[in-house]
Amino acid sequence: QVQLQESGPGLVKPSGTLSLTCAVSGGSISSSNWWSWVRQPPGKGLEWIGEIFHSGSTNYNPSLKSRVTISVDKSKNQFSLKLSSVTAADTAVYYCAREVSSSWYFDYWGQGTLVTVSS
Amino acid sequence: QSALTQPASVSGSPGQSITISCTGTSSDVGSYKLVSWYQQHPGKAPKLMIYEVSKRPSGVSNRFSGSKSGNTASLTISGLQAEDEADYYCCSYAGSSTLVFGGGTKLTVL
């Protein structure tokens, strides 16, 4: 059973950089799946942030592309998210998820972690 | 790339059937058989209910079904049960290796 666990600071200052890591267990990050980040502002809907393949190939949401970097560390079986120049609008629960390759759906999700942007 | 359109809320009584619509464009829902649906209970992570428009993952009740016509996908829940009360989100491939979610629908079981 694949499990994903997000970790990182729960509070980030405005204009700073949000950094999160997703540890994958029960499966290899070098499998044929893509690995995604999805966020959900409090009381609002889901937003896809972007994805990465174990080769390092990435795809990003065009609305966030200029501020997002997703990377992978195969030795630690984990992948990471960096979101720069954050504002209060970036306050959200951030989920990592496994995406089934070529079918574009998420079959495993982390529990999510709340990141608040505030001074 | 705009969010897919879902009704803000739907409701039904136990045992009834309800349908949640998800309207996109010819650039996303209308062009690909790559629509998925997620159920989310308060404070929990989303759970996959339907993928590739109408396929059900192992373990998901056959009371949940999906379909698509043109630019609109639909999720139908038959024989409503109290535990079906949750938020539901559709998601579609939108071309150029991107994904788009719907705004979400709150299902109330009366």
PDB file of N, CA and C in Angstrom, chain B residues 18-103:
ATOM      1  N   ILE B  18     -28.915  11.037  -7.092  1.00  0.00           N
ATOM      2  CA  ILE B  18     -28.592  12.416  -7.441  1.00  0.00           C
ATOM      3  C   ILE B  18     -27.509  12.399  -8.516  1.00  0.00           C
ATOM      4  N   THR B  19     -27.469  13.496  -9.258  1.00  0.00           N
ATOM      5  CA  THR B  19     -26.444  13.648 -10.287  1.00  0.00           C
ATOM      6  C   THR B  19     -25.751  14.988 -10.126  1.00  0.00           C
ATOM      7  N   ILE B  20     -24.435  14.965 -10.174  1.00  0.00           N
ATOM      8  CA  ILE B  20     -23.630  16.187 -10.100  1.00  0.00           C
ATOM      9  C   ILE B  20     -23.006  16.422 -11.473  1.00  0.00           C
ATOM     10  N   SER B  21     -23.214  17.600 -12.007  1.00  0.00           N
ATOM     11  CA  SER B  21     -22.660  17.919 -13.324  1.00  0.00           C
ATOM     12  C   SER B  21     -21.320  18.629 -13.206  1.00  0.00           C
ATOM     13  N   CYS B  22     -20.561  18.546 -14.271  1.00  0.00           N
ATOM     14  CA  CYS B  22     -19.222  19.146 -14.330  1.00  0.00           C
ATOM     15  C   CYS B  22     -19.036  19.639 -15.763  1.00  0.00           C
ATOM     16  N   THR B  23     -19.162  20.937 -15.949  1.00  0.00           N
ATOM     17  CA  THR B  23     -19.119  21.496 -17.300  1.00  0.00           C
ATOM     18  C   THR B  23     -17.787  22.164 -17.599  1.00  0.00           C
ATOM     19  N   GLY B  24     -17.204  21.756 -18.682  1.00  0.00           N
ATOM     20  CA  GLY B  24     -15.936  22.337 -19.120  1.00  0.00           C
ATOM     21  C   GLY B  24     -16.079  22.916 -20.509  1.00  0.00           C
ATOM     22  N   THR B  25     -15.043  22.731 -21.303  1.00  0.00           N
ATOM     23  CA  THR B  25     -15.030  23.264 -22.669  1.00  0.00           C
ATOM     24  C   THR B  25     -14.533  22.188 -23.631  1.00  0.00           C
ATOM     25  N   SER B  26     -14.483  22.551 -24.883  1.00  0.00           N
ATOM     26  CA  SER B  26     -13.976  21.616 -25.890  1.00  0.00           C
ATOM     27  C   SER B  26     -12.470  21.420 -25.764  1.00  0.00           C
ATOM     28  N   SER B  27     -11.836  22.197 -24.886  1.00  0.00           N
ATOM     29  CA  SER B  27     -10.389  22.065 -24.674  1.00  0.00           C
ATOM     30  C   SER B  27     -10.055  21.108 -23.536  1.00  0.00           C
ATOM     31  N   ASP B  28     -11.048  20.770 -22.743  1.00  0.00           N
ATOM     32  CA  ASP B  28     -10.762  19.851 -21.635  1.00  0.00           C
ATOM     33  C   ASP B  28     -11.756  18.690 -21.622  1.00  0.00           C
ATOM     34  N   VAL B  29     -12.866  18.834 -20.913  1.00  0.00           N
ATOM     35  CA  VAL B  29     -13.829  17.727 -20.796  1.00  0.00           C
ATOM     36  C   VAL B  29     -14.270  17.204 -22.169  1.00  0.00           C
ATOM     37  N   GLY B  30     -14.514  18.110 -23.089  1.00  0.00           N
ATOM     38  CA  GLY B  30     -15.044  17.716 -24.389  1.00  0.00           C
ATOM     39  C   GLY B  30     -14.073  16.986 -25.284  1.00  0.00           C
ATOM     40  N   SER B  31     -12.784  17.099 -24.983  1.00  0.00           N
ATOM     41  CA  SER B  31     -11.785  16.532 -25.893  1.00  0.00           C
ATOM     42  C   SER B  31     -11.147  15.239 -25.425  1.00  0.00           C
ATOM     43  N   TYR B  32     -11.324  14.917 -24.152  1.00  0.00           N
ATOM     44  CA  TYR B  32     -10.627  13.742 -23.615  1.00  0.00           C
ATOM     45  C   TYR B  32     -11.536  12.900 -22.727  1.00  0.00           C
ATOM     46  N   LYS B  33     -11.300  11.600 -22.745  1.00  0.00           N
ATOM     47  CA  LYS B  33     -12.020  10.695 -21.828  1.00  0.00           C
ATOM     48  C   LYS B  33     -11.186  10.542 -20.555  1.00  0.00           C
ATOM     49  N   LEU B  34     -10.789  11.673 -20.014  1.00  0.00           N
ATOM     50  CA  LEU B  34      -9.868  11.686 -18.864  1.00  0.00           C
ATOM     51  C   LEU B  34     -10.443  12.530 -17.738  1.00  0.00           C
ATOM     52  N   VAL B  35     -11.695  12.241 -17.384  1.00  0.00           N
ATOM     53  CA  VAL B  35     -12.357  12.923 -16.275  1.00  0.00           C
ATOM     54  C   VAL B  35     -12.356  11.999 -15.063  1.00  0.00           C
ATOM     55  N   SER B  36     -12.020  12.543 -13.920  1.00  0.00           N
ATOM     56  CA  SER B  36     -12.055  11.786 -12.678  1.00  0.00           C
ATOM     57  C   SER B  36     -12.892  12.540 -11.647  1.00  0.00           C
ATOM     58  N   TRP B  37     -13.359  11.808 -10.654  1.00  0.00           N
ATOM     59  CA  TRP B  37     -14.188  12.371  -9.587  1.00  0.00           C
ATOM     60  C   TRP B  37     -13.623  11.966  -8.233  1.00  0.00           C
ATOM     61  N   TYR B  38     -13.664  12.914  -7.291  1.00  0.00           N
ATOM     62  CA  TYR B  38     -13.128  12.704  -5.946  1.00  0.00           C
ATOM     63  C   TYR B  38     -14.163  13.076  -4.896  1.00  0.00           C
ATOM     64  N   GLN B  39     -14.197  12.278  -3.840  1.00  0.00           N
ATOM     65  CA  GLN B  39     -15.053  12.535  -2.689  1.00  0.00           C
ATOM     66  C   GLN B  39     -14.164  13.052  -1.562  1.00  0.00           C
ATOM     67  N   GLN B  40     -14.596  14.093  -0.888  1.00  0.00           N
ATOM     68  CA  GLN B  40     -13.810  14.630   0.217  1.00  0.00           C
ATOM     69  C   GLN B  40     -14.693  14.904   1.426  1.00  0.00           C
ATOM     70  N   HIS B  41     -14.437  14.182   2.499  1.00  0.00           N
ATOM     71  CA  HIS B  41     -15.109  14.457   3.761  1.00  0.00           C
ATOM     72  C   HIS B  41     -14.339  15.546   4.501  1.00  0.00           C
ATOM     73  N   PRO B  42     -15.020  16.283   5.388  1.00  0.00           N
ATOM     74  CA  PRO B  42     -14.366  17.403   6.089  1.00  0.00           C
ATOM     75  C   PRO B  42     -13.087  16.997   6.793  1.00  0.00           C
ATOM     76  N   GLY B  43     -12.034  17.755   6.538  1.00  0.00           N
ATOM     77  CA  GLY B  43     -10.756  17.514   7.181  1.00  0.00           C
ATOM     78  C   GLY B  43      -9.979  16.324   6.652  1.00  0.00           C
ATOM     79  N   LYS B  44     -10.475  15.729   5.582  1.00  0.00           N
ATOM     80  CA  LYS B  44      -9.821  14.537   5.024  1.00  0.00           C
ATOM     81  C   LYS B  44      -9.280  14.812   3.633  1.00  0.00           C
ATOM     82  N   ALA B  45      -8.379  13.940   3.182  1.00  0.00           N
ATOM     83  CA  ALA B  45      -7.872  14.038   1.821  1.00  0.00           C
ATOM     84  C   ALA B  45      -8.926  13.539   0.838  1.00  0.00           C
ATOM     85  N   PRO B  46      -8.885  14.030  -0.387  1.00  0.00           N
ATOM     86  CA  PRO B  46      -9.810  13.524  -1.410  1.00  0.00           C
ATOM     87  C   PRO B  46      -9.608  12.030  -1.638  1.00  0.00           C
ATOM     88  N   LYS B  47     -10.691  11.388  -2.088  1.00  0.00           N
ATOM     89  CA  LYS B  47     -10.656   9.958  -2.389  1.00  0.00           C
ATOM     90  C   LYS B  47     -11.170   9.756  -3.805  1.00  0.00           C
ATOM     91  N   LEU B  48     -10.433   8.980  -4.599  1.00  0.00           N
ATOM     92  CA  LEU B  48     -10.823   8.709  -5.972  1.00  0.00           C
ATOM     93  C   LEU B  48     -12.084   7.851  -6.017  1.00  0.00           C
ATOM     94  N   MET B  49     -13.077   8.312  -6.791  1.00  0.00           N
ATOM     95  CA  MET B  49     -14.338   7.573  -6.920  1.00  0.00           C
ATOM     96  C   MET B  49     -14.567   7.061  -8.337  1.00  0.00           C
ATOM     97  N   ILE B  50     -14.158   7.863  -9.321  1.00  0.00           N
ATOM     98  CA  ILE B  50     -14.335   7.518 -10.734  1.00  0.00           C
ATOM     99  C   ILE B  50     -13.110   8.027 -11.500  1.00  0.00           C
ATOM    100  N   TYR B  51     -12.638   7.248 -12.472  1.00  0.00           N
ATOM    101  CA  TYR B  51     -11.564   7.716 -13.347  1.00  0.00           C
ATOM    102  C   TYR B  51     -11.889   7.361 -14.793  1.00  0.00           C
ATOM    103  N   GLU B  52     -11.235   8.056 -15.696  1.00  0.00           N
ATOM    104  CA  GLU B  52     -11.487   7.859 -17.131  1.00  0.00           C
ATOM    105  C   GLU B  52     -12.991   7.848 -17.430  1.00  0.00           C
ATOM    106  N   VAL B  53     -13.663   8.856 -16.939  1.00  0.00           N
ATOM    107  CA  VAL B  53     -15.092   9.151 -17.130  1.00  0.00           C
ATOM    108  C   VAL B  53     -16.022   8.221 -16.370  1.00  0.00           C
ATOM    109  N   SER B  54     -15.805   6.893 -16.493  1.00  0.00           N
ATOM    110  CA  SER B  54     -16.827   5.979 -15.968  1.00  0.00           C
ATOM    111  C   SER B  54     -16.272   4.737 -15.273  1.00  0.00           C
ATOM    112  N   LYS B  55     -14.967   4.681 -15.060  1.00  0.00           N
ATOM    113  CA  LYS B  55     -14.379   3.501 -14.428  1.00  0.00           C
ATOM    114  C   LYS B  55     -14.325   3.677 -12.910  1.00  0.00           C
ATOM    115  N   ARG B  56     -14.638   2.590 -12.216  1.00  0.00           N
ATOM    116  CA  ARG B  56     -14.634   2.617 -10.755  1.00  0.00           C
ATOM    117  C   ARG B  56     -13.435   1.877 -10.212  1.00  0.00           C
ATOM    118  N   PRO B  57     -12.693   2.512  -9.283  1.00  0.00           N
ATOM    119  CA  PRO B  57     -11.558   1.795  -8.666  1.00  0.00           C
ATOM    120  C   PRO B  57     -12.077   0.651  -7.808  1.00  0.00           C
ATOM    121  N   SER B  58     -11.221  -0.315  -7.577  1.00  0.00           N
ATOM    122  CA  SER B  58     -11.573  -1.406  -6.685  1.00  0.00           C
ATOM    123  C   SER B  58     -11.936  -0.852  -5.306  1.00  0.00           C
ATOM    124  N   GLY B  59     -13.029  -1.341  -4.754  1.00  0.00           N
ATOM    125  CA  GLY B  59     -13.425  -0.914  -3.417  1.00  0.00           C
ATOM    126  C   GLY B  59     -14.456   0.195  -3.387  1.00  0.00           C
ATOM    127  N   VAL B  60     -14.681   0.858  -4.516  1.00  0.00           N
ATOM    128  CA  VAL B  60     -15.695   1.908  -4.582  1.00  0.00           C
ATOM    129  C   VAL B  60     -17.042   1.272  -4.928  1.00  0.00           C
ATOM    130  N   SER B  61     -18.069   1.657  -4.199  1.00  0.00           N
ATOM    131  CA  SER B  61     -19.395   1.084  -4.373  1.00  0.00           C
ATOM    132  C   SER B  61     -19.912   1.287  -5.796  1.00  0.00           C
ATOM    133  N   ASN B  62     -20.641   0.294  -6.303  1.00  0.00           N
ATOM    134  CA  ASN B  62     -21.226   0.412  -7.639  1.00  0.00           C
ATOM    135  C   ASN B  62     -22.423   1.346  -7.646  1.00  0.00           C
ATOM    136  N   ARG B  63     -22.712   1.983  -6.512  1.00  0.00           N
ATOM    137  CA  ARG B  63     -23.743   3.024  -6.479  1.00  0.00           C
ATOM    138  C   ARG B  63     -23.230   4.313  -7.139  1.00  0.00           C
ATOM    139  N   PHE B  64     -21.922   4.369  -7.341  1.00  0.00           N
ATOM    140  CA  PHE B  64     -21.298   5.542  -7.967  1.00  0.00           C
ATOM    141  C   PHE B  64     -21.027   5.230  -9.436  1.00  0.00           C
ATOM    142  N   SER B  65     -21.469   6.120 -10.308  1.00  0.00           N
ATOM    143  CA  SER B  65     -21.238   5.920 -11.732  1.00  0.00           C
ATOM    144  C   SER B  65     -20.947   7.262 -12.394  1.00  0.00           C
ATOM    145  N   GLY B  66     -20.218   7.212 -13.506  1.00  0.00           N
ATOM    146  CA  GLY B  66     -19.865   8.428 -14.212  1.00  0.00           C
ATOM    147  C   GLY B  66     -20.189   8.326 -15.686  1.00  0.00           C
ATOM    148  N   SER B  67     -20.391   9.489 -16.296  1.00  0.00           N
ATOM    149  CA  SER B  67     -20.680   9.543 -17.722  1.00  0.00           C
ATOM    150  C   SER B  67     -20.235  10.893 -18.266  1.00  0.00           C
ATOM    151  N   LYS B  68     -20.287  11.008 -19.587  1.00  0.00           N
ATOM    152  CA  LYS B  68     -19.905  12.280 -20.220  1.00  0.00           C
ATOM    153  C   LYS B  68     -20.694  12.454 -21.501  1.00  0.00           C
ATOM    154  N   SER B  69     -21.125  13.692 -21.748  1.00  0.00           N
ATOM    155  CA  SER B  69     -21.778  14.042 -22.991  1.00  0.00           C
ATOM    156  C   SER B  69     -21.290  15.426 -23.398  1.00  0.00           C
ATOM    157  N   GLY B  70     -20.610  15.478 -24.530  1.00  0.00           N
ATOM    158  CA  GLY B  70     -20.071  16.758 -24.973  1.00  0.00           C
ATOM    159  C   GLY B  70     -19.081  17.325 -23.968  1.00  0.00           C
ATOM    160  N   ASN B  71     -19.324  18.564 -23.578  1.00  0.00           N
ATOM    161  CA  ASN B  71     -18.410  19.235 -22.642  1.00  0.00           C
ATOM    162  C   ASN B  71     -18.805  19.054 -21.180  1.00  0.00           C
ATOM    163  N   THR B  72     -19.783  18.197 -20.906  1.00  0.00           N
ATOM    164  CA  THR B  72     -20.263  18.002 -19.538  1.00  0.00           C
ATOM    165  C   THR B  72     -20.118  16.559 -19.083  1.00  0.00           C
ATOM    166  N   ALA B  73     -19.458  16.405 -17.940  1.00  0.00           N
ATOM    167  CA  ALA B  73     -19.358  15.097 -17.307  1.00  0.00           C
ATOM    168  C   ALA B  73     -20.317  15.073 -16.123  1.00  0.00           C
ATOM    169  N   SER B  74     -20.715  13.876 -15.738  1.00  0.00           N
ATOM    170  CA  SER B  74     -21.668  13.739 -14.640  1.00  0.00           C
ATOM    171  C   SER B  74     -21.293  12.588 -13.719  1.00  0.00           C
ATOM    172  N   LEU B  75     -21.556  12.801 -12.432  1.00  0.00           N
ATOM    173  CA  LEU B  75     -21.404  11.763 -11.423  1.00  0.00           C
ATOM    174  C   LEU B  75     -22.788  11.479 -10.858  1.00  0.00           C
ATOM    175  N   THR B  76     -23.194  10.229 -10.901  1.00  0.00           N
ATOM    176  CA  THR B  76     -24.481   9.834 -10.345  1.00  0.00           C
ATOM    177  C   THR B  76     -24.265   8.924  -9.151  1.00  0.00           C
ATOM    178  N   ILE B  77     -24.958   9.224  -8.080  1.00  0.00           N
ATOM    179  CA  ILE B  77     -24.937   8.381  -6.887  1.00  0.00           C
ATOM    180  C   ILE B  77     -26.346   7.856  -6.685  1.00  0.00           C
ATOM    181  N   SER B  78     -26.487   6.552  -6.720  1.00  0.00           N
ATOM    182  CA  SER B  78     -27.805   5.951  -6.523  1.00  0.00           C
ATOM    183  C   SER B  78     -27.901   5.388  -5.112  1.00  0.00           C
ATOM    184  N   GLY B  79     -29.130   5.193  -4.641  1.00  0.00           N
ATOM    185  CA  GLY B  79     -29.340   4.654  -3.301  1.00  0.00           C
ATOM    186  C   GLY B  79     -28.591   5.451  -2.247  1.00  0.00           C
ATOM    187  N   LEU B  80     -28.788   6.761  -2.247  1.00  0.00           N
ATOM    188  CA  LEU B  80     -28.057   7.651  -1.337  1.00  0.00           C
ATOM    189  C   LEU B  80     -28.015   7.128   0.088  1.00  0.00           C
ATOM    190  N   GLN B  81     -26.839   7.250   0.683  1.00  0.00           N
ATOM    191  CA  GLN B  81     -26.654   6.866   2.080  1.00  0.00           C
ATOM    192  C   GLN B  81     -26.070   8.040   2.840  1.00  0.00           C
ATOM    193  N   ALA B  82     -26.245   8.025   4.137  1.00  0.00           N
ATOM    194  CA  ALA B  82     -25.781   9.125   4.971  1.00  0.00           C
ATOM    195  C   ALA B  82     -24.285   9.380   4.784  1.00  0.00           C
ATOM    196  N   GLU B  83     -23.518   8.310   4.619  1.00  0.00           N
ATOM    197  CA  GLU B  83     -22.060   8.470   4.508  1.00  0.00           C
ATOM    198  C   GLU B  83     -21.623   9.074   3.171  1.00  0.00           C
ATOM    199  N   ASP B  84     -22.576   9.233   2.236  1.00  0.00           N
ATOM    200  CA  ASP B  84     -22.226   9.868   0.953  1.00  0.00           C
ATOM    201  C   ASP B  84     -22.146  11.387   1.096  1.00  0.00           C
ATOM    202  N   GLU B  85     -22.632  11.910   2.213  1.00  0.00           N
ATOM    203  CA  GLU B  85     -22.588  13.363   2.420  1.00  0.00           C
ATOM    204  C   GLU B  85     -21.134  13.815   2.483  1.00  0.00           C
ATOM    205  N   ALA B  86     -20.749  14.657   1.541  1.00  0.00           N
ATOM    206  CA  ALA B  86     -19.356  15.073   1.388  1.00  0.00           C
ATOM    207  C   ALA B  86     -19.283  16.111   0.276  1.00  0.00           C
ATOM    208  N   ASP B  87     -18.088  16.600   0.032  1.00  0.00           N
ATOM    209  CA  ASP B  87     -17.824  17.450  -1.128  1.00  0.00           C
ATOM    210  C   ASP B  87     -17.320  16.557  -2.261  1.00  0.00           C
ATOM    211  N   TYR B  88     -17.737  16.886  -3.482  1.00  0.00           N
ATOM    212  CA  TYR B  88     -17.313  16.117  -4.649  1.00  0.00           C
ATOM    213  C   TYR B  88     -16.664  17.052  -5.668  1.00  0.00           C
ATOM    214  N   TYR B  89     -15.536  16.601  -6.218  1.00  0.00           N
ATOM    215  CA  TYR B  89     -14.794  17.395  -7.189  1.00  0.00           C
ATOM    216  C   TYR B  89     -14.577  16.595  -8.467  1.00  0.00           C
ATOM    217  N   CYS B  90     -14.795  17.243  -9.601  1.00  0.00           N
ATOM    218  CA  CYS B  90     -14.418  16.638 -10.869  1.00  0.00           C
ATOM    219  C   CYS B  90     -13.044  17.185 -11.260  1.00  0.00           C
ATOM    220  N   CYS B  91     -12.392  16.466 -12.153  1.00  0.00           N
ATOM    221  CA  CYS B  91     -11.053  16.854 -12.601  1.00  0.00           C
ATOM    222  C   CYS B  91     -10.905  16.361 -14.037  1.00  0.00           C
ATOM    223  N   SER B  92     -10.322  17.168 -14.890  1.00  0.00           N
ATOM    224  CA  SER B  92     -10.145  16.770 -16.282  1.00  0.00           C
ATOM    225  C   SER B  92      -8.764  17.126 -16.787  1.00  0.00           C
ATOM    226  N   TYR B  93      -8.256  16.290 -17.679  1.00  0.00           N
ATOM    227  CA  TYR B  93      -7.065  16.649 -18.426  1.00  0.00           C
ATOM    228  C   TYR B  93      -7.448  17.834 -19.315  1.00  0.00           C
ATOM    229  N   ALA B  94      -6.550  18.816 -19.399  1.00  0.00           N
ATOM    230  CA  ALA B  94      -6.878  20.043 -20.127  1.00  0.00           C
ATOM    231  C   ALA B  94      -5.918  20.313 -21.275  1.00  0.00           C
ATOM    232  N   GLY B  95      -5.192  19.273 -21.681  1.00  0.00           N
ATOM    233  CA  GLY B  95      -4.239  19.455 -22.768  1.00  0.00           C
ATOM    234  C   GLY B  95      -2.931  20.058 -22.285  1.00  0.00           C
ATOM    235  N   SER B  96      -1.920  19.998 -23.112  1.00  0.00           N
ATOM    236  CA  SER B  96      -0.593  20.565 -22.807  1.00  0.00           C
ATOM    237  C   SER B  96      -0.075  20.106 -21.451  1.00  0.00           C
ATOM    238  N   SER B  97      -0.380  18.858 -21.100  1.00  0.00           N
ATOM    239  CA  SER B  97       0.096  18.263 -19.843  1.00  0.00           C
ATOM    240  C   SER B  97      -0.332  19.060 -18.621  1.00  0.00           C
ATOM    241  N   THR B  98      -1.581  19.474 -18.610  1.00  0.00           N
ATOM    242  CA  THR B  98      -2.128  20.174 -17.446  1.00  0.00           C
ATOM    243  C   THR B  98      -3.463  19.563 -17.033  1.00  0.00           C
ATOM    244  N   LEU B  99      -3.817  19.818 -15.789  1.00  0.00           N
ATOM    245  CA  LEU B  99      -5.065  19.320 -15.219  1.00  0.00           C
ATOM    246  C   LEU B  99      -5.866  20.490 -14.676  1.00  0.00           C
ATOM    247  N   VAL B 100      -7.191  20.344 -14.679  1.00  0.00           N
ATOM    248  CA  VAL B 100      -8.041  21.371 -14.086  1.00  0.00           C
ATOM    249  C   VAL B 100      -9.127  20.697 -13.251  1.00  0.00           C
ATOM    250  N   PHE B 101      -9.394  21.269 -12.074  1.00  0.00           N
ATOM    251  CA  PHE B 101     -10.442  20.772 -11.184  1.00  0.00           C
ATOM    252  C   PHE B 101     -11.708  21.604 -11.345  1.00  0.00           C
ATOM    253  N   GLY B 102     -12.820  21.015 -10.906  1.00  0.00           N
ATOM    254  CA  GLY B 102     -14.053  21.765 -10.770  1.00  0.00           C
ATOM    255  C   GLY B 102     -14.059  22.492  -9.438  1.00  0.00           C
ATOM    256  N   GLY B 103     -15.019  23.383  -9.262  1.00  0.00           N
ATOM    257  CA  GLY B 103     -15.082  24.172  -8.043  1.00  0.00           C
ATOM    258  C   GLY B 103     -15.601  23.412  -6.833  1.00  0.00           C
TER     259      GLY B 103
END
